[in-house]
Amino acid sequence: LKQAAEVRTAAGACPIYIEPGSLAQVERLLSEHDVGRTVLVVGDSSVAEPWVESVAGTLRRSFEVEVALAGPGEAAKSWAGAEPLFDRLVEMRAERRDTVVAVGGGVVGDLAGFVAAIYLRGINLVQVPTSLLAMADAAIGGKTAINHPRGKNLIGAFHQPLFVLEDPEVLATMPERAFREGWAEVIKHGLIADLALLAFLEDHVAELQTRDVESLTRTLIASARVKAEIVSGDEREEGRRMWLNYGHTVGHAVEAASGYEAYLHGEADSVGMIAAAVIAESLGLLDGVAVRRHADVLSAYQLPLTVDGLTKNEICEAMTHDKKRRDGRQNWVLLDGLANPVIRADVGDDSIKRALLEVGIA
Ligand SMILES: NC(=O)c1ccc[n+]([C@@H]2O[C@H](COP(=O)([O-])OP(=O)(O)OC[C@H]3O[C@@H](n4cnc5c(N)ncnc54)[C@H](O)[C@@H]3O)[C@@H](O)[C@H]2O)c1
Ligand SMILES: [Zn+2]
């Protein structure tokens, strides 16, 4: 199994393996590390069969394995969702060198990662993402969190996994809409850092949407490299890791203003990337061709370019709660030319107004 990418931090290196059929190798990969014999597999209840069982079954060849199911749904990322996992670890007498293996979407990855980060002040973690969004984004980079009733991801920790294992064949069982929203993060990685990835996405729409495993593998590798490289330079998000929030300023506001119901995260980000592109155009950073390229690739992956039923006031109010604000100023991730992100705090209200209008928010 070849390493596809690597996140390097003060804690060491976290390899990312991406290969069809690689799920069967999880036991061998874990055995290469100096870990204890006890493993808690935290599995996404939607994929108990076949993926969670497949991972647990393989691990049983060398480890004492128990399985706890969690989710589906964002509500699982809570103290109530974490508590039974701590109980299981205590009952299993899990020690510092033992391991939590997360098998699921971003919800399960964030929850299991958070539990592994704080149980005994941190035990081993392996991420086996099963959704496109988790493969492209959530499983890579070591951010873990649960939600607070007043805000998403407010309680969390940085905790890098021993490794991340991605098997593109697992995507075969993803429901269509959840699969589709994951493209927003992949497209984002192309736009902010990898024009070859962007071109590949533009040229292989049909193969990727029908989940051709070879095309998916190529795309996931390129996408993982973008995220891993950016995180490696800035694990704690003091600088360039902010680039990964491209489109998320308006995106988060759309999610929040619509009560986290009408739009999935990736759908909201899609609209947010259009808004960011229009703002960049008004500041003279992007030309019309680049803005159109945003719209064309996002709509090719059936992601929305506009939203319905939201007002400018609602969005601006939601933006004032953005975690990325510093000293009351909104920091915008914009592109100064494709694949060249910059952070700008000097975006005027006129530019914002015009961009919101462009995505259907008046
Ligand atoms: N830690 C990070 O850096 C980071 C980054 C981005 C997002 N996130 C978090 O990730 C979460 C969203 O992740 P998500 O989009 O994967 O959502 P999710 O975990 O809710 O998964 C989406 C749905 O797909 C199901 N599913 C997952 N894999 C499947 C498969 N192979 N076959 C069939 N069904 C499958 C899940 O059960 C769920 O119903 C959010 O909580 C978000 O905050 C974290
Ligand atoms: Zn996102």
XYZ file of C-alpha atoms and ligand atoms in Angstrom:
407
model
C 0.000 0.000 0.000
C 1.525 3.264 -1.140
C 1.256 6.444 0.889
C -0.835 8.976 -1.030
C -0.208 12.027 1.129
C 1.081 12.976 4.540
C 0.192 15.493 7.227
C 3.309 16.652 9.056
C 2.935 18.327 12.447
C 4.921 18.755 15.644
C 3.396 15.421 16.743
C 4.957 13.606 13.766
C 3.737 12.414 10.395
C 0.271 11.083 9.623
C 0.212 9.049 6.406
C -2.893 8.938 4.237
C -3.473 5.755 2.239
C -5.935 5.852 -0.642
C -6.502 2.707 -2.693
C -9.424 0.554 -3.851
C -9.814 -2.493 -1.636
C -7.541 -1.048 1.045
C -10.072 -1.614 3.842
C -8.736 -5.170 4.095
C -5.313 -3.799 5.037
C -6.281 -1.950 8.187
C -5.093 -4.733 10.493
C -1.686 -4.906 8.829
C -1.264 -1.119 8.926
C -2.235 -0.876 12.572
C 0.082 -3.760 13.481
C 3.004 -1.771 12.058
C 2.526 0.718 14.883
C 3.501 0.178 18.497
C -0.085 -0.111 19.760
C -1.956 -2.043 22.437
C -4.154 -5.053 21.683
C -7.463 -3.377 22.509
C -9.385 -1.623 19.725
C -12.724 0.165 19.881
C -14.220 0.517 16.424
C -16.635 3.448 16.425
C -18.797 2.792 13.412
C -21.397 4.802 11.549
C -24.684 2.986 12.129
C -25.654 3.587 8.473
C -22.731 1.488 7.303
C -22.598 -1.131 10.055
C -23.017 -3.559 7.183
C -20.849 -3.912 5.249
C -18.061 -1.420 6.048
C -17.868 -1.311 9.840
C -18.130 -5.085 10.110
C -15.522 -5.507 7.410
C -13.012 -3.310 9.275
C -13.789 -4.932 12.648
C -13.535 -8.426 11.155
C -10.127 -7.728 9.658
C -8.848 -6.204 12.904
C -9.971 -9.255 14.914
C -7.138 -11.265 13.357
C -4.688 -9.447 15.645
C -6.647 -7.374 18.148
C -9.346 -7.568 20.830
C -12.054 -5.638 19.049
C -15.335 -4.176 20.205
C -17.717 -2.199 18.049
C -19.824 0.786 19.122
C -22.235 2.280 16.603
C -23.000 5.998 16.465
C -25.092 8.372 14.392
C -26.367 8.948 11.870
C -26.910 12.643 12.109
C -25.234 15.695 13.572
C -26.912 15.101 16.991
C -24.443 12.285 17.643
C -21.668 14.910 17.935
C -22.616 15.712 21.548
C -21.755 14.822 25.140
C -24.668 12.397 25.026
C -23.092 10.755 21.998
C -19.610 10.704 23.540
C -20.542 9.303 26.940
C -21.337 5.717 25.904
C -18.013 5.627 24.061
C -16.112 6.633 27.200
C -18.103 3.969 29.088
C -17.051 1.335 26.572
C -13.389 2.349 26.798
C -13.507 2.164 30.594
C -15.244 -1.236 30.495
C -12.636 -2.497 28.053
C -9.926 -1.157 30.395
C -8.439 0.632 27.423
C -4.959 1.998 28.057
C -2.854 4.763 26.585
C -1.528 2.620 23.733
C -4.927 1.267 22.716
C -6.761 2.514 19.681
C -10.047 3.998 18.542
C -10.826 3.304 14.884
C -13.462 5.606 13.385
C -15.365 4.139 10.435
C -17.928 6.525 9.005
C -18.740 9.989 7.777
C -17.481 13.228 9.284
C -19.909 13.020 12.186
C -18.506 9.716 13.406
C -14.938 10.790 12.629
C -15.274 14.013 14.631
C -17.013 12.276 17.546
C -14.695 9.266 17.757
C -11.685 11.522 17.235
C -12.784 13.780 20.077
C -13.248 10.797 22.408
C -9.798 9.473 21.478
C -8.313 12.934 21.990
C -9.434 13.294 25.588
C -9.791 9.757 26.972
C -6.672 9.302 29.169
C -5.560 12.647 27.665
C -5.274 11.036 24.285
C -5.145 7.493 22.930
C -4.397 6.250 19.443
C -6.788 7.076 16.635
C -7.240 5.747 13.117
C -9.575 7.431 10.651
C -11.378 5.302 8.068
C -13.684 7.833 6.376
C -16.605 6.428 4.395
C -18.297 9.555 2.974
C -16.879 11.683 0.161
C -16.850 14.738 2.425
C -14.991 12.905 5.174
C -12.445 11.498 2.696
C -11.847 14.882 1.083
C -11.927 16.923 4.234
C -13.024 15.853 7.737
C -10.738 12.842 8.270
C -7.593 14.741 7.310
C -5.949 17.362 9.495
C -6.569 16.282 13.085
C -9.476 18.535 14.020
C -12.010 16.770 16.236
C -15.111 18.184 17.887
C -18.569 17.853 19.295
C -21.265 20.499 19.053
C -22.658 22.800 21.718
C -26.407 23.496 21.530
C -25.474 27.110 20.697
C -22.954 26.374 17.993
C -21.309 23.704 15.871
C -17.857 22.305 16.690
C -17.399 24.573 19.710
C -15.896 21.841 21.906
C -12.939 20.071 20.408
C -9.297 19.183 20.280
C -6.499 18.711 17.788
C -5.619 15.032 17.616
C -3.763 13.596 14.647
C -4.578 9.983 13.729
C -1.874 7.334 13.385
C -3.006 7.104 9.772
C -5.988 7.743 7.530
C -7.220 4.910 5.316
C -9.487 5.670 2.358
C -11.040 2.967 0.217
C -12.873 4.611 -2.722
C -14.991 1.456 -3.215
C -16.785 2.332 0.010
C -18.401 5.293 -1.763
C -20.587 2.909 -3.763
C -23.169 2.849 -0.963
C -23.380 6.615 -0.355
C -26.854 8.115 -0.816
C -26.920 10.430 -3.842
C -27.424 13.844 -2.210
C -24.835 13.260 0.543
C -22.375 11.988 -2.057
C -22.982 15.039 -4.249
C -22.342 17.593 -1.483
C -18.864 16.140 -0.950
C -17.787 17.447 -4.361
C -17.911 20.989 -3.004
C -14.837 20.339 -0.827
C -12.984 18.573 -3.644
C -13.737 21.424 -6.052
C -12.649 23.871 -3.347
C -9.272 22.126 -3.141
C -8.891 22.423 -6.913
C -9.826 26.105 -6.935
C -7.558 27.140 -4.076
C -4.485 25.074 -4.819
C -4.477 22.603 -7.705
C -5.384 23.567 -11.257
C -4.639 20.039 -12.508
C -7.224 18.682 -10.063
C -9.667 21.348 -11.222
C -9.134 20.379 -14.859
C -9.510 16.675 -14.031
C -12.822 17.418 -12.313
C -13.974 19.440 -15.330
C -12.985 16.678 -17.760
C -14.342 13.645 -15.869
C -17.762 14.698 -14.680
C -19.575 11.594 -15.901
C -17.002 9.095 -14.592
C -16.871 10.749 -11.191
C -20.601 11.096 -10.783
C -21.103 7.438 -11.619
C -18.376 6.692 -9.061
C -15.851 5.105 -11.366
C -13.347 3.813 -8.834
C -10.214 4.687 -10.785
C -11.262 8.300 -11.365
C -12.373 8.602 -7.747
C -9.008 7.326 -6.556
C -7.072 9.862 -8.629
C -9.295 12.676 -7.439
C -9.161 11.694 -3.775
C -5.375 11.498 -3.861
C -5.035 14.966 -5.396
C -7.581 16.384 -3.001
C -5.937 14.813 0.064
C -2.580 16.230 -0.995
C -3.979 19.742 -1.076
C -5.457 19.496 2.399
C -2.457 17.662 3.860
C 0.015 20.189 2.469
C -1.911 23.175 3.768
C -2.420 21.655 7.229
C 1.232 20.624 7.440
C 2.265 24.265 7.289
C -0.247 25.401 9.885
C -1.938 22.768 12.059
C -3.455 25.305 14.456
C -4.942 27.561 11.784
C -2.911 30.657 12.479
C -2.372 31.383 8.821
C -2.674 29.341 5.653
C -5.026 26.696 7.070
C -7.625 29.480 6.832
C -7.474 29.031 3.044
C -9.480 25.851 3.540
C -12.379 28.066 4.587
C -12.746 29.286 1.004
C -16.487 29.817 0.436
C -17.265 29.032 4.051
C -17.922 32.593 5.267
C -21.139 32.922 3.300
C -21.556 29.117 3.361
C -21.702 28.891 7.151
C -24.047 31.869 7.258
C -26.374 30.170 4.764
C -26.370 26.988 6.840
C -27.005 28.843 10.087
C -29.622 31.236 8.691
C -31.572 28.328 7.237
C -31.483 26.448 10.544
C -29.131 23.746 9.235
C -32.028 22.217 7.350
C -32.581 23.515 3.848
C -28.946 23.248 2.709
C -26.301 20.635 3.350
C -22.846 21.933 4.265
C -21.364 21.331 0.803
C -24.375 22.910 -0.900
C -24.002 26.033 1.234
C -20.261 26.131 0.499
C -20.966 25.952 -3.199
C -23.039 29.115 -2.967
C -20.367 30.617 -0.715
C -17.643 29.987 -3.278
C -19.686 31.805 -5.916
C -20.107 34.732 -3.527
C -16.366 34.764 -2.791
C -15.578 34.686 -6.508
C -17.872 37.633 -7.188
C -16.273 39.581 -4.326
C -12.834 38.815 -5.749
C -14.019 40.045 -9.134
C -15.220 43.307 -7.641
C -11.804 43.786 -5.993
C -10.088 43.125 -9.322
C -8.558 39.827 -8.132
C -10.440 37.468 -10.486
C -11.665 38.011 -14.028
C -15.047 37.004 -15.403
C -13.616 33.840 -16.930
C -12.447 32.599 -13.543
C -15.807 33.401 -11.962
C -17.591 31.498 -14.732
C -15.262 28.576 -14.189
C -16.430 28.404 -10.578
C -20.067 28.358 -11.664
C -19.522 25.824 -14.443
C -17.688 23.240 -12.378
C -20.011 23.545 -9.363
C -23.115 23.202 -11.495
C -21.576 20.274 -13.398
C -21.506 18.480 -10.038
C -25.126 19.523 -9.467
C -24.298 21.879 -6.646
C -26.440 25.012 -6.180
C -25.226 28.447 -7.308
C -28.019 30.367 -5.586
C -30.254 30.011 -2.536
C -33.931 30.737 -1.936
C -35.729 32.456 0.897
C -32.830 34.094 2.728
C -32.394 37.825 3.281
C -29.240 39.912 3.343
C -29.921 40.865 6.968
C -30.168 37.246 8.048
C -26.922 36.374 6.308
C -25.031 39.401 7.639
C -26.281 38.693 11.157
C -25.126 35.063 10.860
C -21.731 36.212 9.519
C -21.082 38.257 12.645
C -20.975 34.952 14.569
C -18.292 33.526 12.286
C -15.513 31.843 14.275
C -12.931 33.155 11.823
C -13.521 36.758 12.760
C -10.615 38.445 14.473
C -11.116 41.621 16.510
C -14.571 42.095 15.069
C -13.350 42.080 11.476
C -14.450 39.569 8.899
C -11.521 37.878 7.243
C -12.347 36.755 3.718
C -10.504 34.005 1.910
C -10.402 35.153 -1.695
C -8.562 34.075 -4.798
C -6.071 36.470 -6.322
C -6.139 34.414 -9.483
C -7.144 30.746 -9.389
C -5.098 28.581 -7.022
C -3.723 31.655 -5.273
C -5.589 32.280 -2.008
C -5.256 35.493 -0.041
C -6.859 36.672 3.198
C -8.539 40.057 2.970
C -10.159 42.043 5.763
C -10.917 45.058 3.588
C -14.011 43.883 1.720
C -16.517 46.719 1.530
C -20.250 46.413 2.126
C -20.942 47.192 -1.524
C -18.927 44.206 -2.709
C -20.660 41.953 -0.201
C -24.072 43.243 -1.190
C -23.384 42.676 -4.856
C -22.061 39.166 -4.221
C -25.054 38.205 -2.097
C -27.394 39.511 -4.784
C -25.596 37.323 -7.302
C -26.433 34.211 -5.223
C -30.071 35.140 -4.736
C -29.853 36.965 -1.405
C -31.388 40.453 -1.468
N -12.783 17.704 11.448
C -12.803 18.426 10.352
O -11.802 19.001 9.923
C -14.083 18.528 9.582
C -14.086 19.072 8.296
C -15.272 19.103 7.595
C -16.437 18.627 8.169
N -16.409 18.127 9.428
C -17.618 17.583 10.055
O -18.045 16.463 9.293
C -19.451 16.322 9.444
C -20.065 16.078 8.101
O -19.519 14.920 7.540
P -20.329 14.056 6.474
O -20.757 14.927 5.379
O -19.545 12.858 6.190
O -21.678 13.752 7.255
P -22.162 12.442 8.000
O -21.116 11.866 8.848
O -23.457 12.808 8.623
O -22.411 11.440 6.779
C -23.440 11.723 5.835
C -24.448 10.569 5.774
O -23.885 9.496 5.008
C -23.899 8.287 5.753
N -22.748 7.533 5.243
C -21.423 7.790 5.430
N -20.678 6.963 4.685
C -21.534 6.160 3.993
C -21.373 5.121 3.035
N -20.167 4.740 2.596
N -22.485 4.517 2.570
C -23.735 4.917 2.981
N -23.947 5.893 3.859
C -22.851 6.515 4.351
C -23.878 8.735 7.181
O -24.401 7.766 8.049
C -24.758 9.968 7.134
O -26.113 9.607 7.159
C -19.955 17.567 10.131
O -20.243 17.279 11.480
C -18.768 18.528 10.050
O -18.720 19.423 11.134
C -15.260 18.060 10.129
Zn -16.584 22.653 4.328
